[in-house]
Coordinates of C-alpha atoms and ligand atoms in Angstrom, one line a residue:
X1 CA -37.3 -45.4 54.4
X2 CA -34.6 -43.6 56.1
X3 CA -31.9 -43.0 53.8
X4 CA -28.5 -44.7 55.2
X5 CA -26.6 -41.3 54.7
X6 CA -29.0 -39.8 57.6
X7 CA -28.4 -43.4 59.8
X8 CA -24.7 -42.6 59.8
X9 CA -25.1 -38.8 60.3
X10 CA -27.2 -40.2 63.2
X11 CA -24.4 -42.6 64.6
X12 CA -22.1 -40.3 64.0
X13 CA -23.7 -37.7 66.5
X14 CA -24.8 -40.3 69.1
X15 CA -21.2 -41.1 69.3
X16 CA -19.8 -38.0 69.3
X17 CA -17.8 -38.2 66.2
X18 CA -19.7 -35.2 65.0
X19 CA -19.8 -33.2 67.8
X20 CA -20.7 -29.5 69.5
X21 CA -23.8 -27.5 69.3
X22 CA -23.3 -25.5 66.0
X23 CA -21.8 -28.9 63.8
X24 CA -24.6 -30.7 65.2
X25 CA -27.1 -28.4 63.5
X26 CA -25.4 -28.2 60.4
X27 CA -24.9 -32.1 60.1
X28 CA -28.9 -32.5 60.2
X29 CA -29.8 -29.7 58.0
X30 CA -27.5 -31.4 55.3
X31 CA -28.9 -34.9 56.3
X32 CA -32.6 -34.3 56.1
X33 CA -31.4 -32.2 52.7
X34 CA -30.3 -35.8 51.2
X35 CA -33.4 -37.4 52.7
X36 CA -35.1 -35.1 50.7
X37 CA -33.3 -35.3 47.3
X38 CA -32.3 -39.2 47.3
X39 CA -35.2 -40.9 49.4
X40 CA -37.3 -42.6 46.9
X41 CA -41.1 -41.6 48.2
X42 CA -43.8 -42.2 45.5
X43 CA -46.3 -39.6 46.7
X44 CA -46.3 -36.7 48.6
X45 CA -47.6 -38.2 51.8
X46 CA -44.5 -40.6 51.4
X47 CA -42.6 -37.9 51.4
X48 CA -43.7 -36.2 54.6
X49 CA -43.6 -39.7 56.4
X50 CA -40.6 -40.0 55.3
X51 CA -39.1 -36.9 56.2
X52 CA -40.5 -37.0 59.6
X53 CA -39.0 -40.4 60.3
X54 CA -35.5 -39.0 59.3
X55 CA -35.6 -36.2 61.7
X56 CA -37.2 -38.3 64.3
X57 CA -33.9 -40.6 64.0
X58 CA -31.4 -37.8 64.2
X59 CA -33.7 -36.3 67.1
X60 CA -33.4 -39.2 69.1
X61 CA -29.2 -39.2 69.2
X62 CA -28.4 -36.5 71.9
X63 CA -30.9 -35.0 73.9
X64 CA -29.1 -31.8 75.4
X65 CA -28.0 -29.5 72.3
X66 CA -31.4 -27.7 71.4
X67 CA -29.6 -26.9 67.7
X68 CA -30.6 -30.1 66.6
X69 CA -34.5 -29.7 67.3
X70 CA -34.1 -26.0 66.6
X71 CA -32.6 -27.3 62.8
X72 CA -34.9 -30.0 62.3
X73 CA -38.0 -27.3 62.9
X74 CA -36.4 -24.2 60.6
X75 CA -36.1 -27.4 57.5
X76 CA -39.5 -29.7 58.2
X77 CA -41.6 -26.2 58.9
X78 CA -40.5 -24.6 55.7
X79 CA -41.7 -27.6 53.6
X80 CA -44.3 -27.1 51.4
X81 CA -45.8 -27.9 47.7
X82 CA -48.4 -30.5 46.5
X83 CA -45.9 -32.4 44.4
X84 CA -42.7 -34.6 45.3
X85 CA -41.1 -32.8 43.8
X86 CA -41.9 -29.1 44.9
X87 CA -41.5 -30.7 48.0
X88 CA -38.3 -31.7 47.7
X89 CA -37.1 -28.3 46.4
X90 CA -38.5 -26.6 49.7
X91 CA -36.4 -29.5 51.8
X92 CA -33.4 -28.5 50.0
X93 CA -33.8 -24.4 49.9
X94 CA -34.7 -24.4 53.2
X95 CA -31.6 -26.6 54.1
X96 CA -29.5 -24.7 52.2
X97 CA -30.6 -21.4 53.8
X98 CA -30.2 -23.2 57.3
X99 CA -26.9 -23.5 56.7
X100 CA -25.6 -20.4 55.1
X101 CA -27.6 -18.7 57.6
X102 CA -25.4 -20.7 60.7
X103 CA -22.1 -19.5 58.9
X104 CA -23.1 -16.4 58.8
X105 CA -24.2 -16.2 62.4
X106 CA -21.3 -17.2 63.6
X107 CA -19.4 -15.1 61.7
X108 CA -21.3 -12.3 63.2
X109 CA -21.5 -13.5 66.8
X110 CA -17.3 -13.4 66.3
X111 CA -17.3 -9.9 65.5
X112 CA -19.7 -9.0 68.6
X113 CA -17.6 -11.1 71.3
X114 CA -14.3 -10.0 69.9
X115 CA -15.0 -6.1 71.0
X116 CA -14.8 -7.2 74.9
X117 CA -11.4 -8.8 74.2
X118 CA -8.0 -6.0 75.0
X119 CA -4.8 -7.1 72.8
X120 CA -3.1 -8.8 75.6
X121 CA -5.7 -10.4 77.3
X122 CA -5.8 -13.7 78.6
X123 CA -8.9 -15.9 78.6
X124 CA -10.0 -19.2 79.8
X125 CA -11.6 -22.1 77.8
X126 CA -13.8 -25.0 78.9
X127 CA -14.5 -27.6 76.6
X128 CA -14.7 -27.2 72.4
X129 CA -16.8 -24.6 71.3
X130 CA -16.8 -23.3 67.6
X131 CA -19.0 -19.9 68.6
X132 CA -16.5 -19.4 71.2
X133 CA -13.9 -19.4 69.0
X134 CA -15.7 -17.5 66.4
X135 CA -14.4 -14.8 69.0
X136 CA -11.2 -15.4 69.6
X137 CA -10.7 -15.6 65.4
X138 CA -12.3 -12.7 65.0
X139 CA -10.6 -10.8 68.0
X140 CA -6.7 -12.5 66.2
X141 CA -8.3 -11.2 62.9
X142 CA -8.4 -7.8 64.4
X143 CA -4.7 -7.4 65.5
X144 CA -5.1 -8.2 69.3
X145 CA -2.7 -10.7 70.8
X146 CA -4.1 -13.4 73.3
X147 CA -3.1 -15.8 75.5
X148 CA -5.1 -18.8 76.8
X149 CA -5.7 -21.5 79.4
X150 CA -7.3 -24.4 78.1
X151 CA -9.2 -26.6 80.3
X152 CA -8.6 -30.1 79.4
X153 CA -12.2 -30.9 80.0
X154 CA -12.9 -34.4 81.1
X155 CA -13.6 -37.1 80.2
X156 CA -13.5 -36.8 76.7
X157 CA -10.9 -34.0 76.2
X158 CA -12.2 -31.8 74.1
X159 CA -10.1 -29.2 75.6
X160 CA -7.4 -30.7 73.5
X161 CA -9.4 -29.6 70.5
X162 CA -9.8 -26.2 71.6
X163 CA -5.8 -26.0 72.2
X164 CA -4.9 -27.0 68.8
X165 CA -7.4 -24.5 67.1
X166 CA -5.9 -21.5 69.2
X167 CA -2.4 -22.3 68.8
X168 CA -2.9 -22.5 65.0
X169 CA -4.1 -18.9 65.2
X170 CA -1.6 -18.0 66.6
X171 CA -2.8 -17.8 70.7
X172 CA -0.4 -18.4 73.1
X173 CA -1.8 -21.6 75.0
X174 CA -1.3 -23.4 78.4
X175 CA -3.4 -26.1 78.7
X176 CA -4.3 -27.2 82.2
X177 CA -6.5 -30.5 83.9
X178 CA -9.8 -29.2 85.2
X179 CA -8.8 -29.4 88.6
X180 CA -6.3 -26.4 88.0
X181 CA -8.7 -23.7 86.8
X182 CA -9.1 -22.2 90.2
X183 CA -5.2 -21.7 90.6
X184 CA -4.8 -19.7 87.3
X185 CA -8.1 -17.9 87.7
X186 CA -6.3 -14.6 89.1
X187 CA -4.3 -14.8 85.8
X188 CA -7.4 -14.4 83.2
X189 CA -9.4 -11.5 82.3
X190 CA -12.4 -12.9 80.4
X191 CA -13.7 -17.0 81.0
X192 CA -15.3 -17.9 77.5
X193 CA -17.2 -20.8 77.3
X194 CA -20.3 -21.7 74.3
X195 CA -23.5 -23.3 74.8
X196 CA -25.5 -26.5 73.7
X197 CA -29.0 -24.8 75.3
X198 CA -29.7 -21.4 76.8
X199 CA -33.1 -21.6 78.7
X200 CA -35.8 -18.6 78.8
X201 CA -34.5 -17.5 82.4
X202 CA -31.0 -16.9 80.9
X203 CA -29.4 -20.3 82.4
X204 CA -26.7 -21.5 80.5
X205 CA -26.9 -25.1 79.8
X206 CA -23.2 -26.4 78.7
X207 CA -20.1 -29.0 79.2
X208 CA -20.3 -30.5 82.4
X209 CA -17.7 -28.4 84.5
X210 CA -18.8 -24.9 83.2
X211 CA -21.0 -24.2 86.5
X212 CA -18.3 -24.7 88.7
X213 CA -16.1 -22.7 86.8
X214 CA -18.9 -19.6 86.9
X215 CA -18.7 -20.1 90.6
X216 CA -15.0 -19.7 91.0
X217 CA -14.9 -17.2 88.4
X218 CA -17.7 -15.1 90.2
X219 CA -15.1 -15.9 93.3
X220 CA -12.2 -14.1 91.6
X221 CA -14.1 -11.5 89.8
X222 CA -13.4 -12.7 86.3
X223 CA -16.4 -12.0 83.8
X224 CA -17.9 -15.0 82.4
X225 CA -18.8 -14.6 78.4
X226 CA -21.2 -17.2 77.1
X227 CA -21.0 -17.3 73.1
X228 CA -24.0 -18.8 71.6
X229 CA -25.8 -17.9 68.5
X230 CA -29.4 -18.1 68.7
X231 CA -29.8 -21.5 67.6
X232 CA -28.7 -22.5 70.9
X233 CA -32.0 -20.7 72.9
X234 CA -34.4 -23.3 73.4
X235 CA -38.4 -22.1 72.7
X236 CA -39.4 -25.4 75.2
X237 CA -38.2 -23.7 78.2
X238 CA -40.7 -20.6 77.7
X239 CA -43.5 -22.7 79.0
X240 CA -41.3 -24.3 82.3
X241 CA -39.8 -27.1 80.7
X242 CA -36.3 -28.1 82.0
X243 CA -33.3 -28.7 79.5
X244 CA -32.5 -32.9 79.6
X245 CA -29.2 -33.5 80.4
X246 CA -27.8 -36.3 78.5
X247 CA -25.8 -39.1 81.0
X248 CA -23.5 -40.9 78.8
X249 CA -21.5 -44.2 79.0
X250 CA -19.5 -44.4 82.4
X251 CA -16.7 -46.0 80.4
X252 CA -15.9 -42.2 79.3
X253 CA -14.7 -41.7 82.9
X254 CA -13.3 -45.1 83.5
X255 CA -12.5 -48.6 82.0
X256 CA -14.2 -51.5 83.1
X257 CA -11.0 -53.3 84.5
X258 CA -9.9 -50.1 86.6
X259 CA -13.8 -49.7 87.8
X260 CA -13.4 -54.0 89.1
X261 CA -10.6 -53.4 90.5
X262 CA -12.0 -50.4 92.9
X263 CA -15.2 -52.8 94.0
X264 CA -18.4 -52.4 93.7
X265 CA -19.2 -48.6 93.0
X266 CA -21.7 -46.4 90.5
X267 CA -20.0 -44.1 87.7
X268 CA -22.4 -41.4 86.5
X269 CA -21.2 -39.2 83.4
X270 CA -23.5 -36.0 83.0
X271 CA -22.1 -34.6 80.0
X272 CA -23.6 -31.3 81.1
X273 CA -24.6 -28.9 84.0
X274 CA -26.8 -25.8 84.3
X275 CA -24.8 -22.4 84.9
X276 CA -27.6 -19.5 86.4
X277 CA -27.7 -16.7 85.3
X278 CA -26.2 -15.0 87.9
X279 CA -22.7 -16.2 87.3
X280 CA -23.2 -15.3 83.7
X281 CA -22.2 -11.7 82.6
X282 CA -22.7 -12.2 79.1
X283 CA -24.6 -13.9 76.2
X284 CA -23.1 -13.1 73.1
X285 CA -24.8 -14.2 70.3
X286 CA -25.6 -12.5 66.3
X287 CA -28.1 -9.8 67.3
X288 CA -26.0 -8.8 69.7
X289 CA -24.9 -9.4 73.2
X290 CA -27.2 -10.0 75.8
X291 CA -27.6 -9.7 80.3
X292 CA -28.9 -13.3 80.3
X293 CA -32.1 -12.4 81.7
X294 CA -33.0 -10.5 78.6
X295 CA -32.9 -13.5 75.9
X296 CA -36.0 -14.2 76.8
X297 CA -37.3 -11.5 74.5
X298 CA -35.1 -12.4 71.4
X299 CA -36.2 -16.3 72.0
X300 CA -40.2 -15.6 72.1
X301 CA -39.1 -13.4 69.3
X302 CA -37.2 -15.4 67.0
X303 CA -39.0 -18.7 68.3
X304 CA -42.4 -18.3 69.4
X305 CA -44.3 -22.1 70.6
X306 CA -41.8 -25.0 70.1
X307 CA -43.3 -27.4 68.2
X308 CA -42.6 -31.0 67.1
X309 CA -42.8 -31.9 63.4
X310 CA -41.3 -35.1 63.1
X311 CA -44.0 -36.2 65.0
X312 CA -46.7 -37.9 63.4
X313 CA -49.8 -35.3 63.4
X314 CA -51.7 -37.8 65.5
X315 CA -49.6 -37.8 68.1
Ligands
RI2_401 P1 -20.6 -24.9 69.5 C1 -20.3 -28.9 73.1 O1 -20.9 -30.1 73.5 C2 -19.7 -28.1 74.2 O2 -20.5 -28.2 75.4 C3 -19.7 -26.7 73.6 O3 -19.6 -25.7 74.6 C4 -21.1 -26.7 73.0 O4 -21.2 -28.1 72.4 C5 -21.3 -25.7 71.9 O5 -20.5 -25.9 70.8 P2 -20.4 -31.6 73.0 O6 -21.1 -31.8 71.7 O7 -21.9 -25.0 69.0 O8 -18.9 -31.6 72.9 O9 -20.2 -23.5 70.0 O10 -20.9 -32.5 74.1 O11 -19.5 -25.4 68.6

């Protein structure tokens, strides 16, 4: 019933070959879109079983980054029509629209975050974030000339990701290991980091790494700019409920013959941590930029009750 292009974008996620908040989003919308046009349902019932099961099986990949539920709910609650295929035009529109709509946003959210950037400034990374550098293209785009320490961001690197992007635009980039972000600290003006969840009480859920960075930064007085379209504000948290942090394999940190060789000890890998808002000065996102305690508005705004529709209705 699921079609095997939405099993491998499903894999793909869960193993972090498509990766980071925004892609994550994007990836699903075009997924449950070729549900929708190449599933072979009979009747309209079919249809909605199946495209329930679909999102259900790129829901259960990674349960941190509210994007994904926050795609899955803009395509399955604009699906309407009495026939297949009605129904599969609404899939696909609303898709489509998703998508354009994410480009755009980011696009936007570039413009924003780029005014607090000074040619000449120096900012710090943590982690890959495509909304962050939304901001640093669109502040390159406007004539300013930046440098950049990159966080190498264990234990997956991503860091190395971020590095690449800037240099091609033309940033001037030192990348560092983790452990060396307090040392340069007193030579950055802005620390810019994205977001997989931002929670109604303005906490910033993101890479593991980015709270401790927030607390050193506070230390040194550098401000702390969290860019995050809307996608990334998750409705759940309105009513109390605490953002999941996904644990993932312990052979990301370490291999099995290194971890024998040490004896008998636990590895835990949170992939993420919870920054308050208090070490956040910023949320910058496509309507504008935020004190994190005041995205509360925009989320009950924009997102009113989370619900689940790749649930069955019974349950
Ligand atoms: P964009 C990533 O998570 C990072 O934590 C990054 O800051 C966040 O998603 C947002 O990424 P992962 O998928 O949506 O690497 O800004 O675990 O691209």
């Amino acid at each position: 019933m699921v079609h095997p292009e939405v099993a491998r974008v499903a894999d793909d996620i869960a193993s972090m070959e498509t990766r980071g908040a925004a892609t994550i989003a994007d990836a699903v919308a075009d997924a449950l879109a070729t549900q929708a046009r190449e599933g072979d349902a009979a009747d309209p019932e079919a249809f909605r079983a199946g495209m329930r099961t679909a999102a259900r099986r790129l829901y259960d990949t990674r349960p941190t980054a509210v994007s994904l539920p926050n795609a899955l709910r803009y395509v399955l609650n604009g699906m309407e029509g009495g026939s297949v295929e009605a129904l599969r035009r609404s899939v696909v529109e609303r898709a489509t629209a998703f998508r354009e709509d994410l480009d755009r946003a980011q696009s936007r959210l570039g413009e924003i975050g780029a005014g607090r950037l000074r040619d000449g400034d120096t900012v710090m990374t943590h982690c890959h974030s495509t909304d962050a550098m939304a901001v640093m293209e669109a502040a390159v785009a406007d004539g300013k000339s930046l440098s950049a320490v990159v966080k190498e961001t264990r234990p997956r690197n991503q860091g190395h990701i971020t590095a690449e992007v800037l240099a091609d635009l033309g940033v001037d980039v030192t990348l560092v290991v983790d452990n060396a972000a307090h040392r340069y600290l007193d030579e950055v003006d802005h620390v810019l980091v994205g977001a997989d969840a931002v929670a109604a009480d303005g906490s910033v859920v993101n890479k593991v790494g980015t709270s401790g960075l927030a607390v050193s930064a506070r230390d040194r007085g550098v401000p702390i700019v969290v860019a995050a379209g809307t996608i990334k504000l998750d409705p759940a948290t309105l009513t109390g409920r605490a953002v999941e942090i996904e644990q993932r394999d312990e052979s990301e940190v370490i291999d099995p013959e290194t971890r024998a060789d040490i004896g008998d000890i636990a590895v835990a890998n949170p992939a993420f941590d919870v920054t308050p808002p208090r070490h956040v000065d910023a949320i910058v996102t496509e309507r504008g930029q935020f004190p994190p305690e005041s995205v509360v508005t925009l989320m009950r705004e924009l997102y009113g009750e989370a619900d689940e529709p790749w649930r069955e209705p019974s349950q």
